[in-house]
CSV table of C-alpha atoms in Angstrom, one decimal:
chain,number,residue,atom,x,y,z
Q,28,ILE,CA,97.1,118.0,123.1
Q,29,ALA,CA,96.0,117.3,126.7
Q,30,GLU,CA,92.4,116.7,125.7
Q,31,ARG,CA,93.2,114.0,123.2
Q,32,GLU,CA,96.2,112.7,125.1
Q,33,MET,CA,98.2,113.1,122.0
Q,34,LEU,CA,101.6,112.7,123.6
Q,35,ALA,CA,100.8,109.9,126.0
Q,36,GLY,CA,103.7,107.4,126.0
Q,37,VAL,CA,105.6,109.4,123.3
Q,38,LYS,CA,109.4,109.5,123.7
Q,39,ARG,CA,110.4,110.5,120.1
Q,40,LEU,CA,108.1,112.8,118.2
Q,41,GLY,CA,108.3,113.5,114.5
Q,42,VAL,CA,107.1,116.9,113.3
Q,43,ALA,CA,106.3,117.4,109.7
Q,44,VAL,CA,107.9,120.7,108.6
Q,45,SER,CA,107.4,122.1,105.1
Q,46,GLY,CA,108.9,125.5,106.0
Q,47,GLY,CA,105.6,127.3,105.8
Q,48,GLU,CA,104.3,129.4,108.7
Q,49,ASP,CA,102.0,126.7,110.1
Q,50,SER,CA,104.7,124.0,110.4
Q,51,VAL,CA,107.3,126.5,111.6
Q,52,CYS,CA,104.9,127.5,114.4
Q,53,LEU,CA,104.2,123.8,115.3
Q,54,LEU,CA,107.9,122.9,115.4
Q,55,HIS,CA,108.8,125.9,117.5
Q,56,PHE,CA,105.9,125.3,119.9
Q,57,LEU,CA,106.7,121.6,120.4
Q,58,SER,CA,110.4,122.2,120.7
Q,59,GLU,CA,109.7,124.7,123.5
Q,60,LEU,CA,107.6,122.0,125.3
Q,61,SER,CA,110.0,119.1,124.7
Q,62,GLY,CA,112.2,119.7,127.7
Q,63,ALA,CA,109.3,119.8,130.2
Q,64,LEU,CA,107.6,116.8,128.5
Q,65,GLU,CA,110.9,114.8,128.2
Q,66,ILE,CA,110.3,114.2,124.5
Q,67,GLU,CA,112.8,114.2,121.7
Q,68,ILE,CA,111.7,116.2,118.6
Q,69,VAL,CA,112.7,115.2,115.1
Q,70,ALA,CA,111.8,117.5,112.2
Q,71,LEU,CA,110.7,115.7,109.0
Q,72,HIS,CA,110.8,117.4,105.7
Q,73,VAL,CA,109.6,115.9,102.4
Q,74,ASN,CA,111.0,117.4,99.2
Q,75,HIS,CA,108.3,116.8,96.5
Q,76,LYS,CA,110.4,118.0,93.6
Q,77,ILE,CA,107.4,119.9,92.2
Q,78,ARG,CA,108.8,123.4,92.4
Q,79,GLU,CA,112.2,125.0,91.5
Q,80,THR,CA,112.3,126.4,95.0
Q,81,ALA,CA,112.0,123.0,96.7
Q,82,GLU,CA,115.7,122.8,97.4
Q,83,ARG,CA,115.5,126.3,99.0
Q,84,ASP,CA,112.7,125.1,101.3
Q,85,ALA,CA,114.8,122.0,102.4
Q,86,ARG,CA,117.8,124.2,103.2
Q,87,PHE,CA,115.5,126.6,105.2
Q,88,VAL,CA,114.1,123.8,107.3
Q,89,GLN,CA,117.6,122.4,108.0
Q,90,LYS,CA,118.9,125.9,109.0
Q,91,LEU,CA,115.8,126.4,111.3
Q,92,CYS,CA,116.4,123.0,113.0
Q,93,ARG,CA,120.1,123.9,113.7
Q,94,GLU,CA,118.9,127.2,115.3
Q,95,LEU,CA,116.4,125.3,117.4
Q,96,ASP,CA,118.8,122.4,118.1
Q,97,VAL,CA,116.4,119.9,116.7
Q,98,GLU,CA,117.3,116.8,114.7
Q,99,CYS,CA,116.2,117.0,111.1
Q,100,LYS,CA,115.5,114.3,108.5
Q,101,VAL,CA,114.8,115.0,104.8
Q,102,ALA,CA,113.1,112.6,102.4
Q,103,ASN,CA,113.1,113.1,98.6
Q,104,VAL,CA,110.1,112.0,96.5
Q,105,ASP,CA,109.4,112.5,92.8
Q,106,VAL,CA,105.8,113.6,92.7
Q,107,PRO,CA,105.6,114.5,88.9
Q,108,ALA,CA,107.0,111.1,87.9
Q,109,PHE,CA,104.7,109.2,90.3
Q,110,ALA,CA,101.6,111.2,89.1
Q,111,LYS,CA,102.4,110.5,85.5
Q,112,GLU,CA,103.0,106.8,86.1
Q,113,ASN,CA,99.8,106.3,88.1
Q,114,LYS,CA,97.6,108.8,86.2
Q,115,LEU,CA,97.0,110.9,89.3
Q,116,GLY,CA,96.7,114.6,89.8
Q,117,THR,CA,99.6,116.4,91.4
Q,118,GLU,CA,97.7,116.9,94.7
Q,119,ALA,CA,96.7,113.3,95.1
Q,120,ALA,CA,100.2,112.0,94.1
Q,121,ALA,CA,101.9,114.4,96.5
Q,122,ARG,CA,99.7,113.3,99.4
Q,123,ILE,CA,100.3,109.6,98.8
Q,124,LEU,CA,104.1,110.0,98.6
Q,125,ARG,CA,104.2,112.4,101.5
Q,126,TYR,CA,102.4,110.1,103.9
Q,127,ASN,CA,104.4,107.1,102.6
Q,128,ALA,CA,107.6,109.0,103.4
Q,129,PHE,CA,106.4,109.9,106.9
Q,130,GLU,CA,105.5,106.3,107.7
Q,131,GLU,CA,108.9,105.1,106.4
Q,132,MET,CA,110.8,107.8,108.4
Q,133,ALA,CA,108.7,106.8,111.5
Q,134,LYS,CA,109.9,103.2,111.3
Q,135,LYS,CA,113.5,104.1,110.3
Q,136,HIS,CA,114.0,106.7,113.1
Q,137,LYS,CA,111.9,105.0,115.7
Q,138,LEU,CA,109.3,107.7,116.1
Q,139,ASP,CA,106.3,107.1,118.3
Q,140,LYS,CA,104.0,109.8,116.6
Q,141,ILE,CA,104.2,112.4,113.8
Q,142,ALA,CA,102.7,115.8,114.4
Q,143,LEU,CA,101.1,117.5,111.4
Q,144,ALA,CA,100.4,121.3,111.2
Q,145,HIS,CA,96.8,121.3,109.9
Q,146,HIS,CA,94.8,124.1,111.6
Q,147,GLN,CA,91.2,125.3,111.9
Q,148,ALA,CA,91.1,126.9,108.5
Q,149,ASP,CA,92.5,123.7,106.9
Q,150,GLN,CA,89.8,121.7,108.6
Q,151,ALA,CA,87.1,124.1,107.4
Q,152,GLU,CA,88.4,123.8,103.8
Q,153,THR,CA,88.5,120.0,104.1
Q,154,VAL,CA,84.9,119.8,105.3
Q,155,LEU,CA,83.5,122.1,102.6
Q,156,LEU,CA,85.6,120.4,99.9
Q,157,HIS,CA,84.3,116.9,100.9
Q,158,ILE,CA,80.7,118.2,101.0
Q,159,LEU,CA,81.0,119.7,97.6
Q,160,ARG,CA,82.4,116.4,96.3
Q,161,GLY,CA,79.3,114.6,97.5
Q,162,SER,CA,80.5,113.1,100.7
Q,163,GLY,CA,78.3,112.0,103.6
Q,164,LEU,CA,79.0,112.3,107.3
Q,165,SER,CA,82.3,110.5,107.0
Q,166,GLY,CA,83.6,113.3,104.8
Q,167,ALA,CA,81.8,116.1,106.8
Q,168,GLN,CA,83.8,115.1,109.8
Q,169,GLY,CA,87.0,116.3,108.1
Q,170,MET,CA,90.4,115.5,109.4
Q,171,GLU,CA,90.9,113.6,112.7
Q,172,ALA,CA,93.0,115.0,115.5
Q,173,VAL,CA,94.4,111.6,116.1
Q,174,ARG,CA,94.7,108.9,113.5
Q,175,GLY,CA,97.2,106.1,113.8
Q,176,ILE,CA,100.6,107.5,114.3
Q,177,PHE,CA,99.5,111.0,113.1
Q,178,ILE,CA,98.4,113.8,115.5
Q,179,ARG,CA,97.2,117.3,114.6
Q,180,PRO,CA,97.8,119.5,117.7
Q,181,LEU,CA,96.7,122.8,115.8
Q,182,LEU,CA,93.4,121.5,114.4
Q,183,LYS,CA,91.4,123.8,116.6
Q,184,THR,CA,93.8,126.7,116.4
Q,185,ALA,CA,92.8,129.7,114.3
Q,186,LYS,CA,95.2,130.9,111.5
Q,187,GLN,CA,95.4,134.4,113.0
Q,188,ASP,CA,96.7,132.8,116.3
Q,189,ILE,CA,99.5,131.0,114.3
Q,190,ILE,CA,100.5,134.3,112.6
Q,191,LYS,CA,100.5,136.1,116.0
Q,192,TYR,CA,102.6,133.3,117.6
Q,193,ASN,CA,105.2,133.5,114.8
Q,194,TYR,CA,105.4,137.3,115.0
Q,195,GLU,CA,105.8,137.3,118.8
Q,196,ASN,CA,108.6,134.7,118.5
Q,197,GLY,CA,110.4,136.3,115.6
Q,198,LEU,CA,109.9,133.2,113.4
Q,199,LYS,CA,110.4,133.4,109.7
Q,200,HIS,CA,109.0,131.0,107.1
Q,201,VAL,CA,109.1,130.3,103.3
Q,202,ASP,CA,106.1,130.7,101.0
Q,203,ASP,CA,104.9,128.0,98.6
Q,204,GLU,CA,104.1,129.9,95.4
Q,205,THR,CA,101.8,127.1,94.3
Q,206,ASN,CA,99.4,128.2,97.0
Q,207,ALA,CA,98.3,131.0,94.6
Q,208,ASP,CA,97.5,128.5,91.8
Q,209,ASN,CA,93.7,128.3,91.9
Q,210,ASN,CA,93.7,125.3,89.5
Q,211,TYR,CA,94.0,123.3,92.7
Q,212,ALA,CA,90.6,122.8,94.3
Q,213,ARG,CA,91.7,123.6,97.8
Q,214,ASN,CA,93.5,126.8,96.7
Q,215,PHE,CA,90.3,127.9,94.9
Q,216,LEU,CA,88.3,127.5,98.0
Q,217,ARG,CA,91.0,129.2,100.2
Q,218,ASN,CA,91.7,132.1,97.8
Q,219,GLU,CA,88.3,132.7,96.2
Q,220,ILE,CA,85.4,131.2,98.1
Q,221,PHE,CA,86.3,131.6,101.8
Q,222,PRO,CA,87.1,135.4,101.6
Q,223,LEU,CA,83.5,135.8,100.2
Q,224,LEU,CA,82.0,133.6,102.9
Q,225,LYS,CA,83.8,135.5,105.6
Q,226,LYS,CA,82.2,138.8,104.5
Q,227,GLN,CA,78.8,137.3,105.4
Q,228,TRP,CA,79.8,134.9,108.2
Q,229,ARG,CA,83.0,136.1,110.0
Q,230,GLY,CA,83.2,132.9,112.1
Q,231,ILE,CA,82.7,130.5,109.2
Q,232,GLU,CA,86.0,128.5,109.8
Q,233,ALA,CA,85.2,127.9,113.5
Q,234,THR,CA,81.6,127.1,112.6
Q,235,LEU,CA,82.6,124.4,110.0
Q,236,SER,CA,85.2,123.1,112.4
Q,237,ASN,CA,82.6,122.7,115.1
Q,238,PHE,CA,80.2,121.1,112.6
Q,239,ALA,CA,83.0,118.6,111.8
Q,240,GLU,CA,83.1,117.6,115.5
Q,241,ILE,CA,79.3,117.1,115.6
Q,242,ALA,CA,79.5,115.0,112.4
Q,243,ARG,CA,82.3,112.9,113.9
Q,244,GLU,CA,80.2,112.1,117.0
Q,245,ASP,CA,77.1,111.2,115.0
Q,246,ASN,CA,79.2,109.2,112.5
Q,247,GLU,CA,80.9,107.2,115.2
Q,248,PHE,CA,77.5,106.3,116.7
Q,249,ILE,CA,75.9,105.2,113.4
Q,250,SER,CA,79.1,103.4,112.4
Q,251,GLY,CA,78.9,101.4,115.6
Q,252,LEU,CA,75.6,99.8,114.3
Q,253,VAL,CA,77.3,98.5,111.2
Q,254,PRO,CA,78.0,94.7,111.3
Q,255,THR,CA,81.7,95.2,110.3
Q,256,ASN,CA,82.7,91.8,111.8
Q,257,GLU,CA,80.4,90.1,109.3
Q,258,ILE,CA,82.0,91.9,106.3
Q,259,ILE,CA,84.7,89.4,105.3
Q,260,ARG,CA,87.3,89.7,102.6
Q,261,SER,CA,88.1,86.4,100.8
Q,262,GLY,CA,91.0,86.7,98.4
Q,263,ASN,CA,90.2,89.4,95.9
Q,264,ASN,CA,86.5,89.8,96.8
Q,265,VAL,CA,84.2,90.9,99.5
Q,266,LYS,CA,80.6,89.7,99.6
Q,267,ILE,CA,77.6,91.7,100.9
Q,268,PRO,CA,74.4,89.6,101.4
Q,269,LEU,CA,71.5,91.1,99.4
Q,270,ALA,CA,69.3,90.9,102.5
Q,271,TRP,CA,71.5,93.7,104.0
Q,272,PHE,CA,70.3,96.1,101.3
Q,273,GLU,CA,67.0,96.3,103.3
Q,274,PHE,CA,68.9,98.1,106.0
Q,275,LYS,CA,68.3,101.9,106.4
Q,276,PRO,CA,70.4,103.9,104.0
Q,277,SER,CA,72.7,105.2,106.8
Q,278,ILE,CA,73.7,101.6,107.6
Q,279,ILE,CA,74.0,100.1,104.1
Q,280,ASN,CA,75.9,103.1,102.9
Q,281,ARG,CA,78.5,102.4,105.6
Q,282,VAL,CA,78.5,98.7,104.9
Q,283,ILE,CA,79.4,99.3,101.2
Q,284,ALA,CA,82.1,101.8,102.2
Q,285,GLU,CA,83.5,99.4,104.7
Q,286,ALA,CA,83.5,96.5,102.2
Q,287,PHE,CA,85.3,98.8,99.7
Q,288,ALA,CA,87.9,99.8,102.3
Q,289,LYS,CA,88.5,96.1,103.3
Q,290,LEU,CA,89.2,95.3,99.6
Q,291,VAL,CA,91.5,98.2,98.6
Q,292,GLY,CA,92.4,99.9,101.9
Q,293,ALA,CA,90.9,103.2,100.7
Q,294,THR,CA,87.8,105.1,101.8
Q,295,ASP,CA,87.3,107.5,98.9
Q,296,LEU,CA,84.0,106.1,97.7
Q,297,GLU,CA,81.6,108.9,96.8
Q,298,SER,CA,77.9,108.9,97.3
Q,299,LYS,CA,77.3,108.5,93.6
Q,300,HIS,CA,79.2,105.2,93.6
Q,301,ILE,CA,77.3,104.0,96.7
Q,302,ALA,CA,74.0,104.8,94.9
Q,303,LEU,CA,75.0,102.8,91.9
Q,304,VAL,CA,75.9,99.8,94.1
Q,305,ILE,CA,72.5,99.9,95.9
Q,306,GLU,CA,70.7,100.2,92.6
Q,307,THR,CA,72.5,97.2,91.2
Q,308,ALA,CA,71.9,95.1,94.3
Q,309,LYS,CA,68.2,96.0,94.4
Q,310,ASN,CA,67.1,96.2,90.8
Q,311,GLY,CA,69.9,94.6,88.7
Q,312,GLU,CA,69.7,91.2,87.1
Q,313,ASN,CA,71.8,88.4,88.3
Q,314,GLY,CA,75.3,89.0,86.9
Q,315,ALA,CA,74.9,92.7,86.5
Q,316,LYS,CA,78.2,94.6,86.9
Q,317,ILE,CA,79.3,98.2,87.6
Q,318,ASP,CA,82.8,99.6,87.8
Q,319,LEU,CA,84.0,101.5,90.9
Q,320,PRO,CA,87.2,103.4,91.7
Q,321,LYS,CA,90.5,101.7,92.4
Q,322,GLY,CA,89.9,99.0,89.9
Q,323,VAL,CA,87.0,97.5,91.8
Q,324,ARG,CA,83.9,95.9,90.2
Q,325,ALA,CA,80.6,95.3,91.9
Q,326,ILE,CA,78.7,92.2,90.6
Q,327,LYS,CA,75.3,90.9,91.6
Q,328,GLU,CA,75.7,87.2,92.2
Q,329,TYR,CA,72.6,85.3,93.4
Q,330,GLU,CA,72.2,86.1,97.1
Q,331,CYS,CA,75.2,88.5,97.3
Q,332,LEU,CA,76.6,91.7,95.9
Q,333,THR,CA,80.3,91.0,95.4
Q,334,LEU,CA,83.0,93.6,95.2
Q,335,VAL,CA,85.9,92.2,93.2
Q,336,LYS,CA,89.3,93.7,93.0
Q,337,LYS,CA,90.7,94.0,89.4
Q,338,GLU,CA,90.0,91.5,86.6
Q,339,GLU,CA,91.0,88.1,87.8
Q,340,PRO,CA,93.5,86.3,85.7
Q,341,LYS,CA,92.2,84.0,83.0
Q,342,PRO,CA,92.7,80.3,83.6
Q,343,THR,CA,95.5,78.4,82.0
Q,344,GLU,CA,94.7,76.3,78.9
Q,345,LEU,CA,97.0,73.5,80.1
Q,346,THR,CA,95.7,70.0,81.0
Q,347,TYR,CA,97.1,67.8,83.7
Q,348,SER,CA,97.1,64.1,83.9
Q,349,PHE,CA,95.3,62.5,86.8
Q,350,LYS,CA,97.8,61.2,89.4
Q,351,VAL,CA,98.2,60.3,93.0
Q,352,GLY,CA,100.0,63.1,94.9
Q,353,LYS,CA,100.0,66.9,94.5
Q,354,ILE,CA,99.1,68.9,91.5
Q,355,SER,CA,99.6,72.7,91.5
Q,356,ILE,CA,97.3,74.6,89.1
Q,357,PRO,CA,97.9,78.3,88.4
Q,358,ASN,CA,95.0,80.7,89.3
Q,359,PHE,CA,93.4,77.9,91.4
Q,360,GLY,CA,95.6,76.2,94.0
Q,361,VAL,CA,96.4,72.6,94.8
Q,362,ILE,CA,94.8,69.2,94.3
Q,363,MET,CA,95.9,66.5,96.7
Q,364,THR,CA,95.1,62.9,95.7
Q,365,THR,CA,95.6,59.7,97.8
Q,366,LYS,CA,94.6,56.1,97.0
Q,367,THR,CA,93.3,54.1,100.0
Q,368,VAL,CA,91.0,51.4,101.2
Q,369,SER,CA,90.2,53.5,104.3
Q,370,TYR,CA,88.0,56.0,102.6
Q,371,ARG,CA,84.6,55.7,104.4
Q,372,ASP,CA,84.9,58.8,106.6
Q,373,ALA,CA,86.7,61.0,104.1
Q,374,SER,CA,83.5,62.6,102.8
Q,375,ASN,CA,82.6,63.5,106.4
Q,376,ARG,CA,85.8,65.5,106.5
Q,377,GLY,CA,84.9,67.6,103.5
Q,378,LEU,CA,86.9,65.5,101.0
Q,379,MET,CA,85.8,64.0,97.7
Q,380,VAL,CA,85.8,60.2,97.2
Q,381,VAL,CA,85.6,58.3,93.9
Q,382,ASP,CA,85.9,54.6,93.1
Q,383,ALA,CA,89.4,53.9,91.8
Q,384,ASP,CA,88.3,51.2,89.4
Q,385,LYS,CA,85.5,53.2,87.9
Q,386,LEU,CA,87.6,56.2,87.0
Q,387,PRO,CA,89.1,56.1,83.5
Q,388,LYS,CA,92.8,55.7,83.6
Q,389,ASN,CA,93.5,58.4,81.0
Q,390,ALA,CA,91.3,61.1,82.6
Q,391,LYS,CA,92.8,64.6,82.7
Q,392,TRP,CA,92.3,67.8,84.7
Q,393,ARG,CA,91.3,71.0,82.8
Q,394,PHE,CA,88.9,73.9,83.0
Q,395,ARG,CA,85.4,73.7,81.5
Q,396,LYS,CA,84.6,74.2,77.9
Q,397,ASP,CA,81.3,74.7,76.0
Q,398,GLY,CA,79.6,71.3,75.4
Q,399,ASP,CA,81.0,69.6,78.6
Q,400,VAL,CA,78.4,67.3,80.1
Q,401,PHE,CA,78.0,65.8,83.6
Q,402,THR,CA,76.1,62.8,85.0
Q,403,LYS,CA,74.8,64.2,88.3
Q,404,PHE,CA,75.2,62.3,91.6
Q,405,GLY,CA,72.0,60.3,91.8
Q,406,GLY,CA,71.4,60.2,88.0
Q,407,GLY,CA,70.5,62.5,85.2
Q,408,THR,CA,72.7,64.5,82.9
Q,409,ALA,CA,73.3,68.2,82.5
Q,410,THR,CA,75.7,70.5,80.9
Q,411,VAL,CA,78.4,71.6,83.2
Q,412,ASN,CA,77.4,75.3,82.9
Q,413,LYS,CA,73.8,74.5,83.8
Q,414,PHE,CA,75.0,72.4,86.8
Q,415,LEU,CA,77.2,75.3,88.0
Q,416,GLY,CA,74.3,77.7,87.6
Q,417,ASP,CA,72.0,75.5,89.6
Q,418,LYS,CA,74.7,75.4,92.3
Q,419,LYS,CA,74.8,79.2,92.2
Q,420,VAL,CA,78.4,79.4,91.3
Q,421,PRO,CA,79.1,83.0,90.1
Q,422,ALA,CA,79.9,83.2,86.4
Q,423,ARG,CA,83.2,84.8,87.0
Q,424,LEU,CA,84.4,81.7,89.0
Q,425,ARG,CA,83.1,79.0,86.7
Q,426,ASP,CA,86.2,79.0,84.4
Q,427,LYS,CA,88.5,78.7,87.4
Q,428,ILE,CA,87.3,75.3,88.8
Q,429,PRO,CA,89.5,72.3,87.8
Q,430,MET,CA,87.5,69.4,86.4
Q,431,LEU,CA,88.5,65.8,85.6
Q,432,PHE,CA,87.3,64.8,82.2
Q,433,LEU,CA,87.6,62.3,79.3
Q,434,GLY,CA,86.5,63.8,76.0
Q,435,ASN,CA,83.6,66.1,76.9
Q,436,GLU,CA,82.4,64.0,79.9
Q,437,VAL,CA,83.2,65.4,83.3
Q,438,PHE,CA,83.7,63.0,86.3
Q,439,ILE,CA,84.8,65.4,89.0
Q,440,ILE,CA,84.0,69.1,89.4
Q,441,GLY,CA,86.6,70.2,91.9
Q,442,GLY,CA,85.3,70.7,95.4
Q,443,LEU,CA,81.7,70.6,94.3
Q,444,GLU,CA,80.5,67.2,93.0
Q,445,ILE,CA,81.4,63.9,91.5
Q,446,SER,CA,79.7,62.1,88.6
Q,447,ASP,CA,77.3,59.3,89.5
Q,448,LYS,CA,79.5,57.1,87.2
Q,449,VAL,CA,82.4,57.1,89.6
Q,450,LYS,CA,80.7,57.1,93.0
Q,451,THR,CA,81.7,54.5,95.6
Q,452,ASP,CA,79.3,51.6,96.4
Q,453,ARG,CA,79.4,48.3,98.3
Q,454,GLU,CA,81.6,46.8,95.6
Q,455,THR,CA,84.3,49.5,96.0
Q,456,ILE,CA,87.7,48.3,97.3
Q,457,ASP,CA,90.2,51.1,96.4
Q,458,ALA,CA,89.2,54.7,96.3
Q,459,PHE,CA,90.8,58.0,95.4
Q,460,VAL,CA,90.4,60.7,98.1
Q,461,LEU,CA,90.8,64.2,96.8
Q,462,GLU,CA,91.3,67.5,98.6
Q,463,PHE,CA,91.0,70.9,96.8
Q,464,ILE,CA,93.0,73.7,98.3
Q,465,SER,CA,92.3,77.0,96.6
Q,466,GLU,CA,94.6,80.0,96.6
């Protein structure tokens, strides 16, 4: 606690208490310190509604808190229903709902930090589990002692010391019968694998915990070399320049993971996914796609590898009459049109300008269709699709650009180009000035 300054500035501290021996130890230990540290302790219990004994555990925690004269708050979450609705395993669903509940209770009860009871053996299990799942250094570093509002005071504490502490202080606890279910990956490691490892390497848990510290230090150094400020999310996508894929693997791997995290707020991208992204970026054809977790798709688009969140909505089939004023177009944004004689500096301000007399009066806005043609600025005709390809507009965006047309002839490609047929010249008196504001 002192080494990591875990309680610096803390006035109200939440302690996650399941009723198991680890959390009972942590609650008792911190409640004993609270007077000297001038900290209010609030016990937080989450009822996951997974087991028939869940209500028993909640009552046990409440009784313990009365004995310790500690404030107690209980949150109820329905893990089975959430898991079914979101097609998640029980472990993953429980973790999501548990941490959501903790964060909500922190806000509601004005808690500065929340202490979790993970200990050295938990850290060793986490490190090995991540390695077995194909994680790199980020996974090998295990759990962090301090992360946001969460602190883990027991992370370097051996399990036998927790057992000894509880015995010496006469502390009782409840057992979670699901801890014996080896269908859960962590339980399988704890109950089957670690006992075998300990026969050969008695200090395996401390060794893996120390390894996690080394991995954390190395990971922090390498991560400091990643150009995170240049990884920018724009709407539902993040672009990674293809030139970056010439970086060393230790850098580009982290670039991909950071881009993924910026898009979906999650970091559970495995090495196999990162390898697929790199292969697509380096050897895939333009337009090549691969699917990643969390509904993300990676697409090679000209000079970039783009991570896109979910399938973007298809454009509307509606058409819109050209008019002065504001037009809102679903899945695109807004078109602002003004008519003026003072138009000469508009293009310098990033706006589009067309001759008002040259533009057909019955022109309409719509999205592109096969067969649309365009007279390029400066002369020469081309299909709209070829023009957009020449401009290196990604295929996934081409159907989302509003265009002003009459029949199959396009006069304005929103935000990109105007037809040579409607450009201003020395004879122009009135002009339409257009601004395209995308969502």
